[in-house]
Coordinates of C-alpha atoms in Angstrom, one line a residue:
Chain A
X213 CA 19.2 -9.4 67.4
X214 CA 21.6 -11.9 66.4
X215 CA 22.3 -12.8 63.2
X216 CA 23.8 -16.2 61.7
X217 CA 27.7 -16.0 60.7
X218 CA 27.6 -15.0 57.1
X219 CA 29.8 -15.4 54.1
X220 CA 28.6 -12.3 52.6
X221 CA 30.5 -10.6 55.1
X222 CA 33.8 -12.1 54.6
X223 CA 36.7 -10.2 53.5
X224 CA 38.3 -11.4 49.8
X225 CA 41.0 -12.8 51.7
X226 CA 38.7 -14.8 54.4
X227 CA 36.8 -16.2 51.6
X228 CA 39.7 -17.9 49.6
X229 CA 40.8 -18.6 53.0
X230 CA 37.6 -20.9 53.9
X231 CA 37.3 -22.0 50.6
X232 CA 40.5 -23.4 50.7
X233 CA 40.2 -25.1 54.2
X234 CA 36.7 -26.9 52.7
X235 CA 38.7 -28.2 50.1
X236 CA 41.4 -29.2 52.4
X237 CA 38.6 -31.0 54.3
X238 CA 36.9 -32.9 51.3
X239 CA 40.1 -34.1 50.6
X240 CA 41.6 -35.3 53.7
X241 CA 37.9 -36.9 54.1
X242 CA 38.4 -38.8 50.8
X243 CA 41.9 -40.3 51.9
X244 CA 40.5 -41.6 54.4
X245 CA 37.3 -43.1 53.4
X246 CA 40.3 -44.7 50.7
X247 CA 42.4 -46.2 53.7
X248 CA 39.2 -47.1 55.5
X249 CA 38.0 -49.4 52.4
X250 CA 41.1 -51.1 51.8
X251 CA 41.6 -52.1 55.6
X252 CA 38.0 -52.8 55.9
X253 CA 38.6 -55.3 52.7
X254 CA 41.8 -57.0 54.2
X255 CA 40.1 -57.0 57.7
X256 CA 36.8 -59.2 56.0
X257 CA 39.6 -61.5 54.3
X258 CA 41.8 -61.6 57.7
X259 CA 38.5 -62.4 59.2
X260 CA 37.1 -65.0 56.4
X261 CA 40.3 -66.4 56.6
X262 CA 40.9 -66.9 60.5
X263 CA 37.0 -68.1 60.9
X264 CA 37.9 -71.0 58.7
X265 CA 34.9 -70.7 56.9
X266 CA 36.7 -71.6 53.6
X267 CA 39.7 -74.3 54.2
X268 CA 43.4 -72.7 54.7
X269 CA 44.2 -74.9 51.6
X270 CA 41.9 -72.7 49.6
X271 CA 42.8 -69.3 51.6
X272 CA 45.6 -67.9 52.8
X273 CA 45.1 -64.7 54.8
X274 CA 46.3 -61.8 54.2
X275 CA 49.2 -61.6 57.0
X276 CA 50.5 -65.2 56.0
X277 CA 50.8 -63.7 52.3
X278 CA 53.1 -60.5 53.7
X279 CA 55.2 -63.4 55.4
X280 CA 55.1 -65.3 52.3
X281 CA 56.2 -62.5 50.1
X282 CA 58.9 -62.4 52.3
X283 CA 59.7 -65.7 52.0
X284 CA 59.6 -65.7 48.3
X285 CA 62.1 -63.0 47.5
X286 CA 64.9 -65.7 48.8
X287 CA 62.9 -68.8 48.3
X288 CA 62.9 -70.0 45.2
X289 CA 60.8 -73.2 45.6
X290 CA 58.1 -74.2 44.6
X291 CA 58.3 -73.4 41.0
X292 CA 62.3 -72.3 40.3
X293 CA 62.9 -68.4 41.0
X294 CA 62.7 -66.4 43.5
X295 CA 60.2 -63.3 43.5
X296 CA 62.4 -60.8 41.8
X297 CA 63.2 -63.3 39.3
X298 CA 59.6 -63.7 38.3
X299 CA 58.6 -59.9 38.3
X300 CA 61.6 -58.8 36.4
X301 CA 60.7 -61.3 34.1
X302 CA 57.0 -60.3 33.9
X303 CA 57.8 -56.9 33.5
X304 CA 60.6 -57.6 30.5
X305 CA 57.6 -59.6 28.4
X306 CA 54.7 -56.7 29.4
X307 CA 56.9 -53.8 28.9
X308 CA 57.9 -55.1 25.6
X309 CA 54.3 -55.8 24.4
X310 CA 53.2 -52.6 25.4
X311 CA 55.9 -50.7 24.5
X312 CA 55.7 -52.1 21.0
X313 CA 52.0 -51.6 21.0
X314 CA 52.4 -47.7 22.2
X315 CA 54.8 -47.5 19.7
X316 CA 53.1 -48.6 16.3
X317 CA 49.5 -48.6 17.3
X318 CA 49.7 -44.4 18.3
X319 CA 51.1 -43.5 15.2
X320 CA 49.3 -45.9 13.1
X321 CA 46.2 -44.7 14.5
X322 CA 46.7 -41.1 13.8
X323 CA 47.7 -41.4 10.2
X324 CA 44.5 -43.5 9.3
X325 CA 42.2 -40.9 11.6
X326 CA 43.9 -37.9 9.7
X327 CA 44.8 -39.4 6.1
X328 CA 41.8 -40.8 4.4
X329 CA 43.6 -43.0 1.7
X330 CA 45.8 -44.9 4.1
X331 CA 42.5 -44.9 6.2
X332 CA 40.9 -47.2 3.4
X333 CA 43.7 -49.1 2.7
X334 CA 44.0 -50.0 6.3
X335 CA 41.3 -50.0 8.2
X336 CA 40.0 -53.3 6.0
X337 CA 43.1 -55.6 7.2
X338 CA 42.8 -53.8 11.0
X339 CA 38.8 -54.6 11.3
X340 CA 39.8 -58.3 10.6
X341 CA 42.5 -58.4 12.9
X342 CA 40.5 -56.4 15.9
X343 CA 38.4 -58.8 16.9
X344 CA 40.7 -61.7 17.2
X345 CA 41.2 -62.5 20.9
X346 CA 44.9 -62.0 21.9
X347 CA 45.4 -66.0 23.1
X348 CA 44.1 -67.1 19.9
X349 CA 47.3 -66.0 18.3
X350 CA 49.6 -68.2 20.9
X351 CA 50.0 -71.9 18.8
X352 CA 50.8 -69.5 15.8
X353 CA 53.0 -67.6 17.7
X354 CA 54.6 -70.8 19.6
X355 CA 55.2 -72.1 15.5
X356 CA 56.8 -68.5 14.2
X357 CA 58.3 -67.2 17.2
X358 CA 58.9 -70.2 19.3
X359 CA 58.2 -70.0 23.6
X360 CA 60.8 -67.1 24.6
X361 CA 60.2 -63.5 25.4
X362 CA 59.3 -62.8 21.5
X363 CA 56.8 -64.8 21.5
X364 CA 55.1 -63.8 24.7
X365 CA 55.4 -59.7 24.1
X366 CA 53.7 -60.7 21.2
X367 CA 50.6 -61.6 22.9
X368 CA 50.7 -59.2 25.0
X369 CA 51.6 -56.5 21.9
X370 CA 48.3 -57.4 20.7
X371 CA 46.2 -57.0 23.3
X372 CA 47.5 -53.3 24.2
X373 CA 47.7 -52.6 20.3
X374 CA 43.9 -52.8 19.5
X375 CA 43.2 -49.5 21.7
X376 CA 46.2 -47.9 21.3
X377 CA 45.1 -47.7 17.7
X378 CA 41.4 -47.2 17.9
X379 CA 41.7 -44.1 20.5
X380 CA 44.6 -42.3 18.2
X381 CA 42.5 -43.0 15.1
X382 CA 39.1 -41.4 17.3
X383 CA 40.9 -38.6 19.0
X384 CA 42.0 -37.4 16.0
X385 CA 38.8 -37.5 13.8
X386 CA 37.3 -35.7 16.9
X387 CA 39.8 -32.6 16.5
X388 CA 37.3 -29.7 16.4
X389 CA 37.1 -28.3 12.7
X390 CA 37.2 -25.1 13.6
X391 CA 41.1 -25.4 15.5
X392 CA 41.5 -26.8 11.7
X393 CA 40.3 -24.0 10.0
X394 CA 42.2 -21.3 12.0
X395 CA 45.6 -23.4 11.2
X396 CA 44.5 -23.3 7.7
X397 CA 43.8 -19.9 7.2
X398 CA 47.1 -19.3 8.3
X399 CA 48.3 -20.6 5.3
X400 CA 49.7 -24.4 6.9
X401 CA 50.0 -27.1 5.1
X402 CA 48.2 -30.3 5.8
X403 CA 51.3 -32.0 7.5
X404 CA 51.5 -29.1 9.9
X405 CA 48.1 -29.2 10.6
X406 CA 48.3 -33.2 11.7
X407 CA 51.1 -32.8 14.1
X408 CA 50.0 -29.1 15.4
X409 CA 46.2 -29.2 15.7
X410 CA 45.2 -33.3 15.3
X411 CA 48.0 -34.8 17.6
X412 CA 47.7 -32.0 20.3
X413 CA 43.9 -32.4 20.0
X414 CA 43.7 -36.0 20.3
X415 CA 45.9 -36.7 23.1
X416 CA 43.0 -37.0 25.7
X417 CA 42.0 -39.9 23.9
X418 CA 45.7 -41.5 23.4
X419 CA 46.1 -41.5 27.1
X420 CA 42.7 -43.4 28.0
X421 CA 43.5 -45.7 25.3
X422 CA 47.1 -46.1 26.6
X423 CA 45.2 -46.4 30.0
X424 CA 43.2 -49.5 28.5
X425 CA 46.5 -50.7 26.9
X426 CA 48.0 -50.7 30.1
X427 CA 45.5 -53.0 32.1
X428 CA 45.1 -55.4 28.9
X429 CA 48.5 -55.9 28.3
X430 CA 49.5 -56.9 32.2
X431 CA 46.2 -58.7 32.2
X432 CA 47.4 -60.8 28.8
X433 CA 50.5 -61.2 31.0
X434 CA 49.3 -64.6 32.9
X435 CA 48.0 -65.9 29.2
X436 CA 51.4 -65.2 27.7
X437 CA 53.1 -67.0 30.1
X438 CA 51.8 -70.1 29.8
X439 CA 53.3 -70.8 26.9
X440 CA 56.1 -73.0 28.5
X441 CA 58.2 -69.9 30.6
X442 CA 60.3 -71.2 33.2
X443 CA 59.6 -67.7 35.2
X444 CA 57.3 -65.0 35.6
X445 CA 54.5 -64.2 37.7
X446 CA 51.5 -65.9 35.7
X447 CA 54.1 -68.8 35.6
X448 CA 54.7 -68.5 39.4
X449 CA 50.8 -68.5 39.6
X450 CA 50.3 -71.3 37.6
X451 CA 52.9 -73.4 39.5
X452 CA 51.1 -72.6 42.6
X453 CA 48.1 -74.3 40.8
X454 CA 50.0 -77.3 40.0
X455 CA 51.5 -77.8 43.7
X456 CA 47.9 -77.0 45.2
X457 CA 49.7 -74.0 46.8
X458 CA 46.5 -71.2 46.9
X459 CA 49.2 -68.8 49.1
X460 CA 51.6 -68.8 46.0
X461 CA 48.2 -68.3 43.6
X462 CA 47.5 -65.8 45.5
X463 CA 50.8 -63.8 46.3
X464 CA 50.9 -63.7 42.4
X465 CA 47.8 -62.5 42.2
X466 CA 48.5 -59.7 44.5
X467 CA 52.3 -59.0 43.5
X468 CA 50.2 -58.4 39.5
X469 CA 47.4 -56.2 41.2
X470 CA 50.0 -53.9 43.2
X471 CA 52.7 -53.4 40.3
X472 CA 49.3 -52.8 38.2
X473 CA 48.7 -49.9 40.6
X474 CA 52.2 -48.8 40.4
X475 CA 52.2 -48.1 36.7
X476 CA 48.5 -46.8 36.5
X477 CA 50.3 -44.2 39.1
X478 CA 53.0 -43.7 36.7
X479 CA 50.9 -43.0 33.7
X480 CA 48.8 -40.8 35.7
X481 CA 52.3 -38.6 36.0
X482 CA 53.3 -38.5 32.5
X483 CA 49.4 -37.6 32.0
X484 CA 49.5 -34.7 34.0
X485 CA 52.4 -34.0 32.3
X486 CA 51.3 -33.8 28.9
X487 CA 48.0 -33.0 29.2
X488 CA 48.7 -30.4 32.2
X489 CA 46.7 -28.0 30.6
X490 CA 43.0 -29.4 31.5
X491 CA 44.0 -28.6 35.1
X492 CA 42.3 -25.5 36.7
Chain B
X161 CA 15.0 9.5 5.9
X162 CA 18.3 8.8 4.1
X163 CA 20.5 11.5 4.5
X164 CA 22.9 13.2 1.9
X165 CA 26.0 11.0 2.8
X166 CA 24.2 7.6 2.6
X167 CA 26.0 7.1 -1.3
X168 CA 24.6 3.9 -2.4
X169 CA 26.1 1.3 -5.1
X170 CA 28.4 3.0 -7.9
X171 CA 28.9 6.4 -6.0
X172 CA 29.7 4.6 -2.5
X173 CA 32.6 2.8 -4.8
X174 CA 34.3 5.9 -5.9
X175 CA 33.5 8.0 -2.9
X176 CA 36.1 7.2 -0.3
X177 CA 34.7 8.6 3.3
X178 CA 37.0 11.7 4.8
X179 CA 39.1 9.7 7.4
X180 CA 39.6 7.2 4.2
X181 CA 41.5 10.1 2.7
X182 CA 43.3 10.6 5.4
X183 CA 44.7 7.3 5.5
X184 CA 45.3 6.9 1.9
X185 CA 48.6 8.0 0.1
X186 CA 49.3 6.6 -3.1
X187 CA 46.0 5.9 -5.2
X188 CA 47.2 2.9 -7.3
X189 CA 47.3 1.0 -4.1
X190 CA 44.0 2.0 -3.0
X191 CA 42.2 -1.2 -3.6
X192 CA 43.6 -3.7 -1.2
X193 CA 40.8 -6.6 -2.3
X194 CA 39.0 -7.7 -4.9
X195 CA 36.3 -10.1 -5.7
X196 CA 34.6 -10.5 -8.7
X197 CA 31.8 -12.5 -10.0
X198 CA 32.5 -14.9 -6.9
X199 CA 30.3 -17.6 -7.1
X200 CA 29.4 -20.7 -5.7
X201 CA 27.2 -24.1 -6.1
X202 CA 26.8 -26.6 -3.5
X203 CA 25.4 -29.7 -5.9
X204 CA 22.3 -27.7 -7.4
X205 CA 22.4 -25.7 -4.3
X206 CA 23.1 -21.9 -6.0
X207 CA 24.6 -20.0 -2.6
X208 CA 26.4 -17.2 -3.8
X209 CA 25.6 -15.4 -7.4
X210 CA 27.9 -13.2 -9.2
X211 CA 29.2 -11.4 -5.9
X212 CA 31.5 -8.2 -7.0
X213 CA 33.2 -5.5 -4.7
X214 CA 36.2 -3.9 -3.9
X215 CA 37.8 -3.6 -0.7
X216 CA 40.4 -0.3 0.2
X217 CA 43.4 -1.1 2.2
X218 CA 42.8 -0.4 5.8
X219 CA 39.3 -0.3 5.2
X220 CA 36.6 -1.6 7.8
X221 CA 33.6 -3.0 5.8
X222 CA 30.6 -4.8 7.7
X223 CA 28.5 -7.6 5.9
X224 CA 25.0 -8.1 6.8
X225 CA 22.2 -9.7 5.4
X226 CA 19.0 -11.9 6.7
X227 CA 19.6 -14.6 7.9
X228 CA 20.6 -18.1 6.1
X229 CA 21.2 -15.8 3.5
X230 CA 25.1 -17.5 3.1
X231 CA 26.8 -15.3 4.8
X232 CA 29.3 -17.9 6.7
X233 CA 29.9 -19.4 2.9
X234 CA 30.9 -16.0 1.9
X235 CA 33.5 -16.1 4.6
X236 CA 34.4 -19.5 3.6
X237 CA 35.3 -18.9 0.1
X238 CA 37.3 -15.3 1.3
X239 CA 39.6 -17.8 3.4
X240 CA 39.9 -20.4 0.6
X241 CA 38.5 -22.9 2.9
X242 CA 36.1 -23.5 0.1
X243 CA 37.0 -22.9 -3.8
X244 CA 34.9 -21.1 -5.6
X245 CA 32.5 -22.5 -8.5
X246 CA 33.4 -19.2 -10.4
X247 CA 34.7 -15.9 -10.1
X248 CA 37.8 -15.4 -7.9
X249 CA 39.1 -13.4 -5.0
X250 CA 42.2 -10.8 -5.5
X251 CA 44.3 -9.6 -2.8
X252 CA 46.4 -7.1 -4.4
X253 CA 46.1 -7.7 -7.6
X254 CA 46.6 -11.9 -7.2
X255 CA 44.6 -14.4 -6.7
X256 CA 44.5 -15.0 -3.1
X257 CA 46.4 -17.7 -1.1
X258 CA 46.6 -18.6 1.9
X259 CA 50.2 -19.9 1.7
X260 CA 51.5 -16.3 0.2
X261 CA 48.8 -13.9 1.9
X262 CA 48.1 -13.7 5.2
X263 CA 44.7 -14.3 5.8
X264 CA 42.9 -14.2 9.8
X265 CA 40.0 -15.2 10.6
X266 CA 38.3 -14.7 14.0
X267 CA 35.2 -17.9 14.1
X268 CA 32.2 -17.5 15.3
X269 CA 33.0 -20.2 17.5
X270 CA 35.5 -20.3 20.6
X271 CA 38.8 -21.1 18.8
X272 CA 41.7 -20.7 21.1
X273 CA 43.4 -24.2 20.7
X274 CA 42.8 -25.2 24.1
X275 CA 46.5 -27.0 25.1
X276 CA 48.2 -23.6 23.9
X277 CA 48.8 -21.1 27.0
X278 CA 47.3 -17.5 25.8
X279 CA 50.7 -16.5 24.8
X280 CA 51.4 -19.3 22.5
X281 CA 48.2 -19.5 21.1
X282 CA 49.6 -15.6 20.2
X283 CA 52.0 -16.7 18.5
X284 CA 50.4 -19.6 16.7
X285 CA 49.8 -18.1 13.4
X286 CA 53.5 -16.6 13.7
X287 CA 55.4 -19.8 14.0
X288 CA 53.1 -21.1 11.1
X289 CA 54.3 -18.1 8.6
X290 CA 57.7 -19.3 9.9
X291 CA 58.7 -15.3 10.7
X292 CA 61.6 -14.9 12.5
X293 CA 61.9 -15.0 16.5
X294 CA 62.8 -11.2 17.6
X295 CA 59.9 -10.3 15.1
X296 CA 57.4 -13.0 16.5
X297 CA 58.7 -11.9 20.3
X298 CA 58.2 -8.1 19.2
X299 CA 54.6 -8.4 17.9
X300 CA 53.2 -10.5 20.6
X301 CA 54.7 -8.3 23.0
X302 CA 52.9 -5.4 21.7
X303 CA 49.5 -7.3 21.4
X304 CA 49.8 -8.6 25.2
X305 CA 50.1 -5.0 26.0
X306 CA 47.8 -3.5 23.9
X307 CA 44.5 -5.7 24.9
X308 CA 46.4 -5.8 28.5
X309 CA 47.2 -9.4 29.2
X310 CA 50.4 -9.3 31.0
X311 CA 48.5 -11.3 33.9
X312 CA 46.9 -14.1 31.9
X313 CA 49.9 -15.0 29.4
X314 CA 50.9 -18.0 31.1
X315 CA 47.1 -18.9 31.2
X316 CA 45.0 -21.9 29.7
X317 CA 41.7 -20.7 27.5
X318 CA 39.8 -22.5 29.4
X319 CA 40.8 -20.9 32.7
X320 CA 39.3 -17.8 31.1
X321 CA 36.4 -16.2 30.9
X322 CA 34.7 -16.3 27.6
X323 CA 34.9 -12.4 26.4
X324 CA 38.7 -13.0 27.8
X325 CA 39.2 -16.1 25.2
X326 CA 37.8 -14.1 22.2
X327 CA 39.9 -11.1 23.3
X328 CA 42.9 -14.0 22.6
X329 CA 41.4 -14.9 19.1
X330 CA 41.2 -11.3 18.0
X331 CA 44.5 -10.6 18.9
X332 CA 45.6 -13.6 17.1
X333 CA 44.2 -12.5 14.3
X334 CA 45.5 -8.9 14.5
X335 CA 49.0 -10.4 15.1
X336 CA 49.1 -11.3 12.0
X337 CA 49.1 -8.0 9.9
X338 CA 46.9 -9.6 7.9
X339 CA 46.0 -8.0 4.2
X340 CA 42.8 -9.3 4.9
X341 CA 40.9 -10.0 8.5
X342 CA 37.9 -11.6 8.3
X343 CA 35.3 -11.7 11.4
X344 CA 32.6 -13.7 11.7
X345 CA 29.9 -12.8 14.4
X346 CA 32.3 -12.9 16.9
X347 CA 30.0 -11.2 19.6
X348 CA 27.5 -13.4 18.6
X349 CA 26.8 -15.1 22.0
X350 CA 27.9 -12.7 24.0
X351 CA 26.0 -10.3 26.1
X352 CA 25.5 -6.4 25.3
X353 CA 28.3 -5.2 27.8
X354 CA 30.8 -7.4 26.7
X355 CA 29.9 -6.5 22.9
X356 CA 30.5 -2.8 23.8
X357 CA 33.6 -3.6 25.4
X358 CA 34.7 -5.7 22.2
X359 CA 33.8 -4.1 19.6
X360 CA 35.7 -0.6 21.0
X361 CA 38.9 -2.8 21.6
X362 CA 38.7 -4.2 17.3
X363 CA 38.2 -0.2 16.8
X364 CA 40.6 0.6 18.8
X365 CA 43.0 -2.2 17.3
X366 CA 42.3 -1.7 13.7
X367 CA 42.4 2.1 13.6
X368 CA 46.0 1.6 15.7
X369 CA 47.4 -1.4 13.0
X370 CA 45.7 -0.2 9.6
X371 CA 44.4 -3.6 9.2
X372 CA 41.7 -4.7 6.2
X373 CA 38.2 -5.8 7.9
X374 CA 35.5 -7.7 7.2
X375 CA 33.6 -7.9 9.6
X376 CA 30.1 -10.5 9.4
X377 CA 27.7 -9.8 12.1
X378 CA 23.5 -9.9 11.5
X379 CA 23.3 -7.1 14.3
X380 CA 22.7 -4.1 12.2
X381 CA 23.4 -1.2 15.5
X382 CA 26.9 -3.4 15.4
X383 CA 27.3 -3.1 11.9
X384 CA 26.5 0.6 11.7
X385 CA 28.9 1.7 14.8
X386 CA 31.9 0.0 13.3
X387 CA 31.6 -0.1 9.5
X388 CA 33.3 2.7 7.2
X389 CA 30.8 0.7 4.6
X390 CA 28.3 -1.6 5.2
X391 CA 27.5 -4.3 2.4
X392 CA 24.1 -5.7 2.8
X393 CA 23.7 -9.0 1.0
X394 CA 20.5 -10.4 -0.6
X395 CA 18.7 -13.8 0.3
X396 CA 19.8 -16.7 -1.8
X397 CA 21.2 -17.1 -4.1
X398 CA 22.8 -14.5 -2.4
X399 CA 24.6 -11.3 -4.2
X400 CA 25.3 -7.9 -3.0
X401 CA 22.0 -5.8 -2.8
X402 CA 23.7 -2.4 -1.8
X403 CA 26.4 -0.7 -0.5
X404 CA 26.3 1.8 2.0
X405 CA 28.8 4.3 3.1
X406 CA 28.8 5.1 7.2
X407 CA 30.5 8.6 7.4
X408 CA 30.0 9.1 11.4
X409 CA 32.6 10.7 13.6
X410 CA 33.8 8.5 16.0
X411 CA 33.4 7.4 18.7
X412 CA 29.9 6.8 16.9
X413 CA 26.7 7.3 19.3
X414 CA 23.8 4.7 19.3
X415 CA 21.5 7.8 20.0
X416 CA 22.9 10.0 17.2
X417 CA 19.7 11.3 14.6
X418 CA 22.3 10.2 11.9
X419 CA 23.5 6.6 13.1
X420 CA 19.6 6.0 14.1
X421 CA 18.6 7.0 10.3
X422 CA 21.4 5.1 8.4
X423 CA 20.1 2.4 10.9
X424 CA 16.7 2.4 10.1
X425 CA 17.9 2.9 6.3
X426 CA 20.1 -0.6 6.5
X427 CA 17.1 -2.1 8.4
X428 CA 14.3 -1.2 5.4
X429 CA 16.7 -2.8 3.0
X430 CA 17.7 -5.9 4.8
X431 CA 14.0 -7.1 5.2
X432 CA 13.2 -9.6 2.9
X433 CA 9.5 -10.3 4.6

């Protein structure tokens, strides 16, 4: 009688073996089904674009925008700078913003999550200013701060502030009581307890607000800029606009989405970094 | 039947049991904690009424009592997490502090801080007291080895199984040298084979260290194979009903005529039906 290959018959070694070679597999599956959808969605927009379905003034395809991207790192027509020009200058206003934001939203947010009385004597002024869209704040800003790179980081400072605060502030109130308890027990003080039990603890939530931060502060990027810059990729884009040039809209477009990806990348290696430990 | 050595209430205070003895030198430092009149409101809520007893250094006391019957308040106010309403707990002789004594506690609850590998979450409680390094190296060193966790120091909790993180949290505790280590229902989820296996290794690390327990747990069997004396608390408002004194050879057998009858004796006075 013959009997079907059986895992219960597997050595320890055989075992971790297969398991490891399915795992292999699942992987290597998911890559590719990655690769497959992105060249599946720039083969429907080669193929839109080629079938003139939609006029070329309207779409450019995705080939002519590689050549054009080319192009634009030495060309500095049609709106002043070349591409490294622009991007460099993106980056300095959205790296400011965010930076800033990162900077005085984490810390704010723990302290009002952890200390009640600063808690009610800021969480009034903050609930106010929370709501307030981020381009609302731009003729105030042009009037204090003028149209140069202050002015834009602030826009995009308050856009990545708003969750940078809210998840510290929720992270921390979420620290498990207990972890609290043990460090109090031990006889530490309520300082110690905030920077060795609440921060530790409420990390997980920092990084997916830093994570929001990130996408709302590059996405504020094209509003900043139009207060009068003379460079920058939301600038480039809105140049492209004016000159009825949809292949300059559109390498914008795509230059934003691909540096996007690069710093979500980023983040996600200072995450694993700092919050190595979830790993199994 | 209640046998001879069950010595209830005001003879159970003065008789120490024979391995007690043993362990004790110097009689004016026999009494390692003590709380009197402790007492607590919550609101109108009365929890805790008039609680008085005395603890022996290196003594391993077990708390029961039905359920709901403020047991984990009891606890609380031992650790100072809460403050009494009246009355007051002494560890040698002052009121107790968490800042100048060293108080444990192992939860109920999982409470390994989970971004702290095994070893540092060792050593937590240490760096907290601020001891110095060799000493903080020496102890953990001799905890890793003693509940044999040379493989898993470098380990996350939750990589871990879960009789594997409380084994963590009890050698945390036992780190320490703590005048006072306070357990509350540590086994309580765990399955009979693990609790075996647990409660040998707290004998086993208590009788080795000389460490103060007291140890909450509503499992009575539990309570009579590791107490030295058992205190067996009232429904609320809650005070202490009776004491008894285990005096069992160990290692204490479940089938034992005279574990069964101080057993069935903690049983009869722990109903409240």
């Amino acid at each position: 009688m013959t009997q079907p290959p059986s895992t219960a018959r597997l050595s320890e070694a055989e075992r971790v073996a297969l398991v490891k070679r399915q795992k292999k597999r699942d992987k290597r599956t998911a890559t590719a089904l990655s690769v497959l959808g992105i060249l599946g969605f720039l083969l429907l927009w080669q193929a839109i674009a080629a079938s003139g379905l939609l006029s070329e003034r309207f779409l450019a395809s995705p080939l002519e925008i590689v050549g054009l991207f080319f192009v634009k790192l030495v060309d500095p027509s049609p709106d002043g700078a070349v591409l490294g020009v622009n991007i460099l200058s993106s980056l300095t206003v959205a790296l400011t913003g965010f930076g800033l934001a990162i900077v005085i939203g984490i810390p704010l947010g723990l302290l009002m999550g952890w200390y009640r009385a600063f808690d009610s004597f800021m969480r009034p002024v903050f609930e106010i200013i929370r709501p307030i869209p981020p381009v609302s704040w731009i003729p105030l800003t042009i009037v204090w701060l003028g149209i140069d790179l202050k002015a834009k980081a602030f826009i995009v400072f308050f856009a990545a502030f708003v969750p940078c605060l809210i998840n510290a502030y929720t992270g921390i109130r979420q620290t498990n009581p207990v972890l609290i308890n043990v460090a109090k027990t031990c006889g530490a003080s309520n300082f110690t307890i905030f920077w060795k039990v609440g921060c530790p603890s409420a990390m997980t939530m920092v990084f997916a607000g830093i994570r929001v931060a990130l996408g709302n502060s590059w996405a504020t990027l094209v509003a900043a800029e139009m207060l009068a810059a003379d460079s920058g990729l939301g600038y480039m884009i809105i140049m492209g606009r004016q000159f009825a040039r949809a292949d300059i809209v559109i390498l914008g477009i795509a230059v934003i989405g691909v540096i996007g990806t690069l710093f979500v990348a980023l983040l996600n290696v200072v995450e694993n970094r700092v919050l190595g430990w979830k790993k199994q | 039947m209640p046998r001879t050595d069950l010595r209830h209430n005001d003879q159970a205070r003065q008789g120490a049991s024979s391995s007690m003895e043993r362990r004790m030198s110097t009689p004016d430092s026999d009494i390692k904690v003590e709380v009197r009149n402790l007492t607590k409101y919550f609101g109108r809520l009365h929890v805790l009424d008039d609680i008085s007893f005395n603890i022996k250094r290196g003594e391993f006391v077990c708390v029961v009592g039905p359920t709901g019957c403020g047991k984990t308040t009891f606890l609380n106010l031992l650790t100072r997490i809460y403050s009494p309403t009246r009355g007051d707990l002494f560890i040698d002789g002052e009121s107790a502090d968490p800042k100048k004594h060293n108080l444990a506690f192992v939860f109920q609850e999982p409470s390994a801080f989970p971004w702290l590998t095994v070893e540092k979450n060792l050593r937590f409680g240490l760096e907290i007291k601020k001891l110095a390094k060799d000493v903080i190296d020496e102890r953990v060193e001799m905890i890793i080895k003693m509940l044999g966790l040379q493989d898993l120091r470098d380990r996350y909790p939750h990589q871990l199984s879960v009789s594997s993180e409380q084994r963590i949290i009890i050698g945390r505790a036992f780190a320490m040298h703590p005048d006072l280590l306070l357990m509350d229902e540590p086994y309580g989820q765990m399955d009979v084979k693990l609790r075996f296996f647990l409660e040998d290794e707290v004998i086993r690390l208590w009788q080795e260290l000389g460490t103060t327990v007291v140890f909450i747990t509503h499992n009575i069997e539990e309570a009579v194979y590791m107490a030295q004396r058992i205190l067996i608390l009232s429904t609320k408002p809650t005070t202490v009903k009776e004491e008894v004194v285990v005096d069992l050879p160990r290692p204490r057998r479940f089938d034992d005529p005279d574990f069964v009858a101080i057993r069935n004796y903690v049983t009869e006075k722990i109903k409240w039906w």
